[in-house]
Amino acid sequence: MATKTEQLTLAQVTALVRLTKKVSRLNSIKSGAKPPTESTGKVGDWYIQTDPLTLYGPKTINGWGPGVELATRTQITGLTIGGALPGSGGGGSSATIAVGVTTTGAPGTDASVTNSGTSSAAIFNFTIPRGDVGATGTTGATGATGATGATGATGAAGATGPQGPAGAQGETGATGPTGATGAQGPQGEQGIQGDTGPAGATGPTGAAGATGATGAQGPQGNAGTIAIGAVNTGSPGTSVSVTNSGTSTTAILNFTIPRGDPGTNATVTAGTNITVVDGQVSVSSTAQFDDGTY
């Protein structure tokens, strides 16, 4: 927006509007009594020098460039606003035009001028479109840290955050003292019967009962038979065994009898020329027994 309000003629405003319609880049309009310096404004700005009334802009990376001097009141001919021009001898007074609000419009839109005053005391409000965004300038040096501001008022309490994860279990605390015994509560309802438990171990055998009465004699059965089957000689030192290869009523018993350990030659003293070898006794014709001659 303009930094100050200047009184302009209608011709001057017309020239300004025609120029602004050719603007492709516009950030703001600045003004002053002297031409702008290189440090005034930034790329895309316009500048109005009030004496003489001169328009500069838009500013580029090379600076402001030469200004365009606008028309003055004495240069206007054939135009009367609210009365005669100065020096014409008319009895009316000259109209006034003031610059009101200068607003930056969206890029690509048309410039516009509206009058918020009257036909004889116009207040023109300008809407000038913003130019394309320029290239990002280099980052300026970091400014000094400002003083710490006063502490703001405490804000309203925020909503409760979500519950955090469970922490690690702490160490078991010391056992507290036993509390007093509470009153006995009412008896609860009987629960459902549980499943049958496993069978217990067999108990000890009871004492023998008294002998019952002798039963009636049964019918006579068929006579059983027993026959001797095989008789085998087992190895020395084994046990005797008997097996039944028949039935319970017609038994055929098979015997396995172990062989005895072999004996040793006996020494027999019965007389002269009498020998015993492997259980065989040999008697010579000249044998002589202890009690006489044979």
PDB file of N, CA and C in Angstrom, residues 69-148:
ATOM      1  N   GLU A  69       7.572  10.898 -15.924  1.00  0.00           N
ATOM      2  CA  GLU A  69       6.935  12.059 -15.301  1.00  0.00           C
ATOM      3  C   GLU A  69       5.484  12.144 -15.746  1.00  0.00           C
ATOM      4  N   LEU A  70       4.567  12.269 -14.753  1.00  0.00           N
ATOM      5  CA  LEU A  70       3.144  12.335 -15.049  1.00  0.00           C
ATOM      6  C   LEU A  70       2.728  13.775 -15.370  1.00  0.00           C
ATOM      7  N   ALA A  71       1.528  13.965 -15.998  1.00  0.00           N
ATOM      8  CA  ALA A  71       1.050  15.295 -16.371  1.00  0.00           C
ATOM      9  C   ALA A  71       0.721  16.116 -15.132  1.00  0.00           C
ATOM     10  N   THR A  72       0.889  17.436 -15.199  1.00  0.00           N
ATOM     11  CA  THR A  72       0.536  18.336 -14.097  1.00  0.00           C
ATOM     12  C   THR A  72      -0.768  19.031 -14.437  1.00  0.00           C
ATOM     13  N   ARG A  73      -1.349  19.811 -13.483  1.00  0.00           N
ATOM     14  CA  ARG A  73      -2.628  20.498 -13.709  1.00  0.00           C
ATOM     15  C   ARG A  73      -2.542  21.471 -14.901  1.00  0.00           C
ATOM     16  N   THR A  74      -1.433  22.165 -15.036  1.00  0.00           N
ATOM     17  CA  THR A  74      -1.340  23.190 -16.076  1.00  0.00           C
ATOM     18  C   THR A  74      -1.246  22.586 -17.456  1.00  0.00           C
ATOM     19  N   GLN A  75      -0.982  21.232 -17.522  1.00  0.00           N
ATOM     20  CA  GLN A  75      -0.866  20.596 -18.824  1.00  0.00           C
ATOM     21  C   GLN A  75      -2.198  20.041 -19.300  1.00  0.00           C
ATOM     22  N   ILE A  76      -3.259  20.065 -18.448  1.00  0.00           N
ATOM     23  CA  ILE A  76      -4.545  19.505 -18.836  1.00  0.00           C
ATOM     24  C   ILE A  76      -5.289  20.523 -19.671  1.00  0.00           C
ATOM     25  N   THR A  77      -5.786  20.134 -20.851  1.00  0.00           N
ATOM     26  CA  THR A  77      -6.571  21.017 -21.717  1.00  0.00           C
ATOM     27  C   THR A  77      -7.837  20.303 -22.123  1.00  0.00           C
ATOM     28  N   GLY A  78      -8.946  21.094 -22.257  1.00  0.00           N
ATOM     29  CA  GLY A  78     -10.201  20.538 -22.734  1.00  0.00           C
ATOM     30  C   GLY A  78     -10.884  19.628 -21.761  1.00  0.00           C
ATOM     31  N   LEU A  79     -10.538  19.653 -20.415  1.00  0.00           N
ATOM     32  CA  LEU A  79     -11.150  18.769 -19.434  1.00  0.00           C
ATOM     33  C   LEU A  79     -11.565  19.602 -18.236  1.00  0.00           C
ATOM     34  N   THR A  80     -12.875  19.567 -17.898  1.00  0.00           N
ATOM     35  CA  THR A  80     -13.376  20.306 -16.748  1.00  0.00           C
ATOM     36  C   THR A  80     -14.018  19.319 -15.793  1.00  0.00           C
ATOM     37  N   ILE A  81     -13.595  19.370 -14.531  1.00  0.00           N
ATOM     38  CA  ILE A  81     -14.158  18.494 -13.513  1.00  0.00           C
ATOM     39  C   ILE A  81     -14.752  19.375 -12.435  1.00  0.00           C
ATOM     40  N   GLY A  82     -16.105  19.374 -12.318  1.00  0.00           N
ATOM     41  CA  GLY A  82     -16.778  20.140 -11.276  1.00  0.00           C
ATOM     42  C   GLY A  82     -16.593  21.628 -11.430  1.00  0.00           C
ATOM     43  N   GLY A  83     -16.287  22.161 -12.618  1.00  0.00           N
ATOM     44  CA  GLY A  83     -16.113  23.609 -12.792  1.00  0.00           C
ATOM     45  C   GLY A  83     -15.004  23.888 -13.761  1.00  0.00           C
ATOM     46  N   ALA A  84     -14.664  25.159 -13.913  1.00  0.00           N
ATOM     47  CA  ALA A  84     -13.637  25.548 -14.876  1.00  0.00           C
ATOM     48  C   ALA A  84     -12.261  25.248 -14.347  1.00  0.00           C
ATOM     49  N   LEU A  85     -11.307  25.092 -15.271  1.00  0.00           N
ATOM     50  CA  LEU A  85      -9.913  24.877 -14.890  1.00  0.00           C
ATOM     51  C   LEU A  85      -9.331  26.160 -14.308  1.00  0.00           C
ATOM     52  N   PRO A  86      -8.286  26.028 -13.520  1.00  0.00           N
ATOM     53  CA  PRO A  86      -7.644  27.234 -12.993  1.00  0.00           C
ATOM     54  C   PRO A  86      -7.168  28.121 -14.138  1.00  0.00           C
ATOM     55  N   GLY A  87      -7.383  29.449 -14.028  1.00  0.00           N
ATOM     56  CA  GLY A  87      -6.941  30.386 -15.072  1.00  0.00           C
ATOM     57  C   GLY A  87      -7.934  30.537 -16.190  1.00  0.00           C
ATOM     58  N   SER A  88      -9.085  29.860 -16.185  1.00  0.00           N
ATOM     59  CA  SER A  88     -10.040  29.947 -17.282  1.00  0.00           C
ATOM     60  C   SER A  88     -11.059  31.034 -17.049  1.00  0.00           C
ATOM     61  N   GLY A  89     -11.083  31.601 -15.859  1.00  0.00           N
ATOM     62  CA  GLY A  89     -12.032  32.669 -15.560  1.00  0.00           C
ATOM     63  C   GLY A  89     -13.365  32.154 -15.102  1.00  0.00           C
ATOM     64  N   GLY A  90     -13.603  30.877 -14.990  1.00  0.00           N
ATOM     65  CA  GLY A  90     -14.885  30.344 -14.533  1.00  0.00           C
ATOM     66  C   GLY A  90     -15.091  30.585 -13.065  1.00  0.00           C
ATOM     67  N   GLY A  91     -16.349  30.488 -12.661  1.00  0.00           N
ATOM     68  CA  GLY A  91     -16.637  30.748 -11.255  1.00  0.00           C
ATOM     69  C   GLY A  91     -16.595  29.507 -10.382  1.00  0.00           C
ATOM     70  N   GLY A  92     -16.498  28.300 -10.996  1.00  0.00           N
ATOM     71  CA  GLY A  92     -16.491  27.065 -10.192  1.00  0.00           C
ATOM     72  C   GLY A  92     -15.127  26.768  -9.604  1.00  0.00           C
ATOM     73  N   SER A  93     -15.121  25.793  -8.692  1.00  0.00           N
ATOM     74  CA  SER A  93     -13.854  25.366  -8.075  1.00  0.00           C
ATOM     75  C   SER A  93     -13.414  24.050  -8.702  1.00  0.00           C
ATOM     76  N   SER A  94     -12.108  23.798  -8.689  1.00  0.00           N
ATOM     77  CA  SER A  94     -11.566  22.561  -9.280  1.00  0.00           C
ATOM     78  C   SER A  94     -11.903  21.358  -8.405  1.00  0.00           C
ATOM     79  N   ALA A  95     -12.138  20.249  -9.103  1.00  0.00           N
ATOM     80  CA  ALA A  95     -12.359  18.983  -8.370  1.00  0.00           C
ATOM     81  C   ALA A  95     -11.050  18.493  -7.778  1.00  0.00           C
ATOM     82  N   THR A  96     -11.158  17.703  -6.700  1.00  0.00           N
ATOM     83  CA  THR A  96      -9.977  17.096  -6.063  1.00  0.00           C
ATOM     84  C   THR A  96     -10.064  15.584  -6.158  1.00  0.00           C
ATOM     85  N   ILE A  97      -8.922  14.986  -6.304  1.00  0.00           N
ATOM     86  CA  ILE A  97      -8.817  13.513  -6.343  1.00  0.00           C
ATOM     87  C   ILE A  97      -7.752  13.102  -5.345  1.00  0.00           C
ATOM     88  N   ALA A  98      -8.124  12.218  -4.460  1.00  0.00           N
ATOM     89  CA  ALA A  98      -7.181  11.694  -3.462  1.00  0.00           C
ATOM     90  C   ALA A  98      -7.013  10.187  -3.666  1.00  0.00           C
ATOM     91  N   VAL A  99      -5.806   9.671  -3.392  1.00  0.00           N
ATOM     92  CA  VAL A  99      -5.548   8.214  -3.438  1.00  0.00           C
ATOM     93  C   VAL A  99      -5.968   7.625  -2.102  1.00  0.00           C
ATOM     94  N   GLY A 100      -6.908   6.703  -2.154  1.00  0.00           N
ATOM     95  CA  GLY A 100      -7.384   6.075  -0.922  1.00  0.00           C
ATOM     96  C   GLY A 100      -6.586   4.822  -0.575  1.00  0.00           C
ATOM     97  N   VAL A 101      -7.230   3.680  -0.682  1.00  0.00           N
ATOM     98  CA  VAL A 101      -6.610   2.404  -0.314  1.00  0.00           C
ATOM     99  C   VAL A 101      -6.036   1.737  -1.554  1.00  0.00           C
ATOM    100  N   THR A 102      -4.809   1.281  -1.473  1.00  0.00           N
ATOM    101  CA  THR A 102      -4.193   0.509  -2.560  1.00  0.00           C
ATOM    102  C   THR A 102      -4.058  -0.939  -2.090  1.00  0.00           C
ATOM    103  N   THR A 103      -4.773  -1.830  -2.793  1.00  0.00           N
ATOM    104  CA  THR A 103      -4.824  -3.239  -2.395  1.00  0.00           C
ATOM    105  C   THR A 103      -4.125  -4.090  -3.438  1.00  0.00           C
ATOM    106  N   THR A 104      -3.410  -5.109  -2.992  1.00  0.00           N
ATOM    107  CA  THR A 104      -2.745  -6.049  -3.905  1.00  0.00           C
ATOM    108  C   THR A 104      -3.706  -7.180  -4.249  1.00  0.00           C
ATOM    109  N   GLY A 105      -4.002  -7.371  -5.548  1.00  0.00           N
ATOM    110  CA  GLY A 105      -4.907  -8.432  -5.988  1.00  0.00           C
ATOM    111  C   GLY A 105      -4.163  -9.725  -6.267  1.00  0.00           C
ATOM    112  N   ALA A 106      -4.927 -10.754  -6.614  1.00  0.00           N
ATOM    113  CA  ALA A 106      -4.330 -12.049  -6.921  1.00  0.00           C
ATOM    114  C   ALA A 106      -3.584 -11.982  -8.238  1.00  0.00           C
ATOM    115  N   PRO A 107      -2.508 -12.764  -8.422  1.00  0.00           N
ATOM    116  CA  PRO A 107      -1.757 -12.748  -9.681  1.00  0.00           C
ATOM    117  C   PRO A 107      -2.674 -13.099 -10.843  1.00  0.00           C
ATOM    118  N   GLY A 108      -2.535 -12.393 -11.987  1.00  0.00           N
ATOM    119  CA  GLY A 108      -3.315 -12.698 -13.176  1.00  0.00           C
ATOM    120  C   GLY A 108      -4.642 -11.971 -13.271  1.00  0.00           C
ATOM    121  N   THR A 109      -5.097 -11.297 -12.206  1.00  0.00           N
ATOM    122  CA  THR A 109      -6.363 -10.550 -12.256  1.00  0.00           C
ATOM    123  C   THR A 109      -6.119  -9.161 -12.827  1.00  0.00           C
ATOM    124  N   ASP A 110      -7.225  -8.465 -13.194  1.00  0.00           N
ATOM    125  CA  ASP A 110      -7.115  -7.120 -13.771  1.00  0.00           C
ATOM    126  C   ASP A 110      -7.007  -6.065 -12.676  1.00  0.00           C
ATOM    127  N   ALA A 111      -6.297  -4.976 -13.015  1.00  0.00           N
ATOM    128  CA  ALA A 111      -6.239  -3.833 -12.105  1.00  0.00           C
ATOM    129  C   ALA A 111      -7.597  -3.122 -12.135  1.00  0.00           C
ATOM    130  N   SER A 112      -7.992  -2.555 -10.986  1.00  0.00           N
ATOM    131  CA  SER A 112      -9.262  -1.843 -10.925  1.00  0.00           C
ATOM    132  C   SER A 112      -9.127  -0.615 -10.044  1.00  0.00           C
ATOM    133  N   VAL A 113      -9.991   0.423 -10.343  1.00  0.00           N
ATOM    134  CA  VAL A 113     -10.007   1.652  -9.553  1.00  0.00           C
ATOM    135  C   VAL A 113     -11.456   1.959  -9.213  1.00  0.00           C
ATOM    136  N   THR A 114     -11.759   2.138  -7.922  1.00  0.00           N
ATOM    137  CA  THR A 114     -13.107   2.509  -7.494  1.00  0.00           C
ATOM    138  C   THR A 114     -13.054   3.834  -6.753  1.00  0.00           C
ATOM    139  N   ASN A 115     -14.154   4.633  -6.804  1.00  0.00           N
ATOM    140  CA  ASN A 115     -14.238   5.942  -6.165  1.00  0.00           C
ATOM    141  C   ASN A 115     -15.105   5.806  -4.913  1.00  0.00           C
ATOM    142  N   SER A 116     -14.495   5.966  -3.754  1.00  0.00           N
ATOM    143  CA  SER A 116     -15.254   5.927  -2.514  1.00  0.00           C
ATOM    144  C   SER A 116     -15.633   7.322  -2.027  1.00  0.00           C
ATOM    145  N   GLY A 117     -15.300   8.368  -2.856  1.00  0.00           N
ATOM    146  CA  GLY A 117     -15.662   9.739  -2.498  1.00  0.00           C
ATOM    147  C   GLY A 117     -16.862  10.215  -3.316  1.00  0.00           C
ATOM    148  N   THR A 118     -16.800  11.485  -3.811  1.00  0.00           N
ATOM    149  CA  THR A 118     -17.876  12.064  -4.617  1.00  0.00           C
ATOM    150  C   THR A 118     -17.319  12.454  -5.967  1.00  0.00           C
ATOM    151  N   SER A 119     -18.190  12.995  -6.849  1.00  0.00           N
ATOM    152  CA  SER A 119     -17.728  13.378  -8.183  1.00  0.00           C
ATOM    153  C   SER A 119     -16.825  14.610  -8.137  1.00  0.00           C
ATOM    154  N   SER A 120     -16.957  15.439  -7.093  1.00  0.00           N
ATOM    155  CA  SER A 120     -16.109  16.634  -6.997  1.00  0.00           C
ATOM    156  C   SER A 120     -14.991  16.466  -5.977  1.00  0.00           C
ATOM    157  N   ALA A 121     -15.066  15.432  -5.151  1.00  0.00           N
ATOM    158  CA  ALA A 121     -13.991  15.139  -4.176  1.00  0.00           C
ATOM    159  C   ALA A 121     -13.769  13.632  -4.199  1.00  0.00           C
ATOM    160  N   ALA A 122     -13.137  13.173  -5.291  1.00  0.00           N
ATOM    161  CA  ALA A 122     -12.976  11.726  -5.514  1.00  0.00           C
ATOM    162  C   ALA A 122     -11.890  11.158  -4.604  1.00  0.00           C
ATOM    163  N   ILE A 123     -12.154   9.915  -4.124  1.00  0.00           N
ATOM    164  CA  ILE A 123     -11.140   9.142  -3.377  1.00  0.00           C
ATOM    165  C   ILE A 123     -11.028   7.813  -4.120  1.00  0.00           C
ATOM    166  N   PHE A 124      -9.948   7.660  -4.880  1.00  0.00           N
ATOM    167  CA  PHE A 124      -9.768   6.465  -5.696  1.00  0.00           C
ATOM    168  C   PHE A 124      -9.067   5.372  -4.890  1.00  0.00           C
ATOM    169  N   ASN A 125      -9.670   4.180  -4.940  1.00  0.00           N
ATOM    170  CA  ASN A 125      -9.089   2.995  -4.304  1.00  0.00           C
ATOM    171  C   ASN A 125      -8.586   2.063  -5.403  1.00  0.00           C
ATOM    172  N   PHE A 126      -7.310   1.722  -5.344  1.00  0.00           N
ATOM    173  CA  PHE A 126      -6.672   0.916  -6.386  1.00  0.00           C
ATOM    174  C   PHE A 126      -6.556  -0.542  -5.947  1.00  0.00           C
ATOM    175  N   THR A 127      -6.832  -1.445  -6.899  1.00  0.00           N
ATOM    176  CA  THR A 127      -6.535  -2.875  -6.704  1.00  0.00           C
ATOM    177  C   THR A 127      -5.607  -3.282  -7.833  1.00  0.00           C
ATOM    178  N   ILE A 128      -4.364  -3.570  -7.501  1.00  0.00           N
ATOM    179  CA  ILE A 128      -3.331  -3.873  -8.498  1.00  0.00           C
ATOM    180  C   ILE A 128      -2.870  -5.308  -8.283  1.00  0.00           C
ATOM    181  N   PRO A 129      -2.915  -6.162  -9.329  1.00  0.00           N
ATOM    182  CA  PRO A 129      -2.570  -7.587  -9.145  1.00  0.00           C
ATOM    183  C   PRO A 129      -1.110  -7.780  -8.763  1.00  0.00           C
ATOM    184  N   ARG A 130      -0.910  -8.792  -7.936  1.00  0.00           N
ATOM    185  CA  ARG A 130       0.442  -9.157  -7.515  1.00  0.00           C
ATOM    186  C   ARG A 130       1.156  -9.850  -8.675  1.00  0.00           C
ATOM    187  N   GLY A 131       2.426  -9.583  -8.862  1.00  0.00           N
ATOM    188  CA  GLY A 131       3.207 -10.241  -9.896  1.00  0.00           C
ATOM    189  C   GLY A 131       3.616 -11.651  -9.491  1.00  0.00           C
ATOM    190  N   ASP A 132       4.261 -12.347 -10.414  1.00  0.00           N
ATOM    191  CA  ASP A 132       4.747 -13.694 -10.121  1.00  0.00           C
ATOM    192  C   ASP A 132       5.751 -13.653  -8.982  1.00  0.00           C
ATOM    193  N   VAL A 133       5.806 -14.735  -8.258  1.00  0.00           N
ATOM    194  CA  VAL A 133       6.735 -14.825  -7.123  1.00  0.00           C
ATOM    195  C   VAL A 133       8.158 -14.847  -7.653  1.00  0.00           C
ATOM    196  N   GLY A 134       8.988 -13.987  -7.130  1.00  0.00           N
ATOM    197  CA  GLY A 134      10.379 -13.946  -7.563  1.00  0.00           C
ATOM    198  C   GLY A 134      11.180 -15.102  -6.975  1.00  0.00           C
ATOM    199  N   ALA A 135      12.390 -15.227  -7.486  1.00  0.00           N
ATOM    200  CA  ALA A 135      13.273 -16.285  -6.987  1.00  0.00           C
ATOM    201  C   ALA A 135      13.600 -16.041  -5.519  1.00  0.00           C
ATOM    202  N   THR A 136      13.774 -17.110  -4.811  1.00  0.00           N
ATOM    203  CA  THR A 136      14.078 -17.012  -3.376  1.00  0.00           C
ATOM    204  C   THR A 136      15.435 -16.366  -3.179  1.00  0.00           C
ATOM    205  N   GLY A 137      15.466 -15.329  -2.394  1.00  0.00           N
ATOM    206  CA  GLY A 137      16.733 -14.663  -2.125  1.00  0.00           C
ATOM    207  C   GLY A 137      17.584 -15.455  -1.154  1.00  0.00           C
ATOM    208  N   THR A 138      18.823 -15.045  -1.030  1.00  0.00           N
ATOM    209  CA  THR A 138      19.725 -15.718  -0.087  1.00  0.00           C
ATOM    210  C   THR A 138      19.278 -15.458   1.342  1.00  0.00           C
ATOM    211  N   THR A 139      19.546 -16.397   2.179  1.00  0.00           N
ATOM    212  CA  THR A 139      19.150 -16.283   3.577  1.00  0.00           C
ATOM    213  C   THR A 139      19.950 -15.185   4.264  1.00  0.00           C
ATOM    214  N   GLY A 140      19.249 -14.296   4.920  1.00  0.00           N
ATOM    215  CA  GLY A 140      19.934 -13.233   5.637  1.00  0.00           C
ATOM    216  C   GLY A 140      20.582 -13.743   6.911  1.00  0.00           C
ATOM    217  N   ALA A 141      21.466 -12.895   7.434  1.00  0.00           N
ATOM    218  CA  ALA A 141      22.143 -13.264   8.683  1.00  0.00           C
ATOM    219  C   ALA A 141      21.129 -13.366   9.810  1.00  0.00           C
ATOM    220  N   THR A 142      21.402 -14.264  10.722  1.00  0.00           N
ATOM    221  CA  THR A 142      20.508 -14.452  11.864  1.00  0.00           C
ATOM    222  C   THR A 142      20.536 -13.222  12.768  1.00  0.00           C
ATOM    223  N   GLY A 143      19.368 -12.703  13.057  1.00  0.00           N
ATOM    224  CA  GLY A 143      19.296 -11.537  13.930  1.00  0.00           C
ATOM    225  C   GLY A 143      19.593 -11.896  15.375  1.00  0.00           C
ATOM    226  N   ALA A 144      19.880 -10.848  16.135  1.00  0.00           N
ATOM    227  CA  ALA A 144      20.151 -11.065  17.553  1.00  0.00           C
ATOM    228  C   ALA A 144      18.904 -11.587  18.251  1.00  0.00           C
ATOM    229  N   THR A 145      19.126 -12.415  19.244  1.00  0.00           N
ATOM    230  CA  THR A 145      18.016 -12.979  19.997  1.00  0.00           C
ATOM    231  C   THR A 145      17.294 -11.878  20.771  1.00  0.00           C
ATOM    232  N   GLY A 146      15.994 -11.808  20.587  1.00  0.00           N
ATOM    233  CA  GLY A 146      15.226 -10.799  21.301  1.00  0.00           C
ATOM    234  C   GLY A 146      15.058 -11.146  22.777  1.00  0.00           C
ATOM    235  N   ALA A 147      14.620 -10.139  23.517  1.00  0.00           N
ATOM    236  CA  ALA A 147      14.419 -10.352  24.955  1.00  0.00           C
ATOM    237  C   ALA A 147      13.281 -11.346  25.175  1.00  0.00           C
ATOM    238  N   THR A 148      13.397 -12.090  26.234  1.00  0.00           N
ATOM    239  CA  THR A 148      12.366 -13.077  26.561  1.00  0.00           C
ATOM    240  C   THR A 148      11.065 -12.378  26.916  1.00  0.00           C
TER     241      THR A 148
END
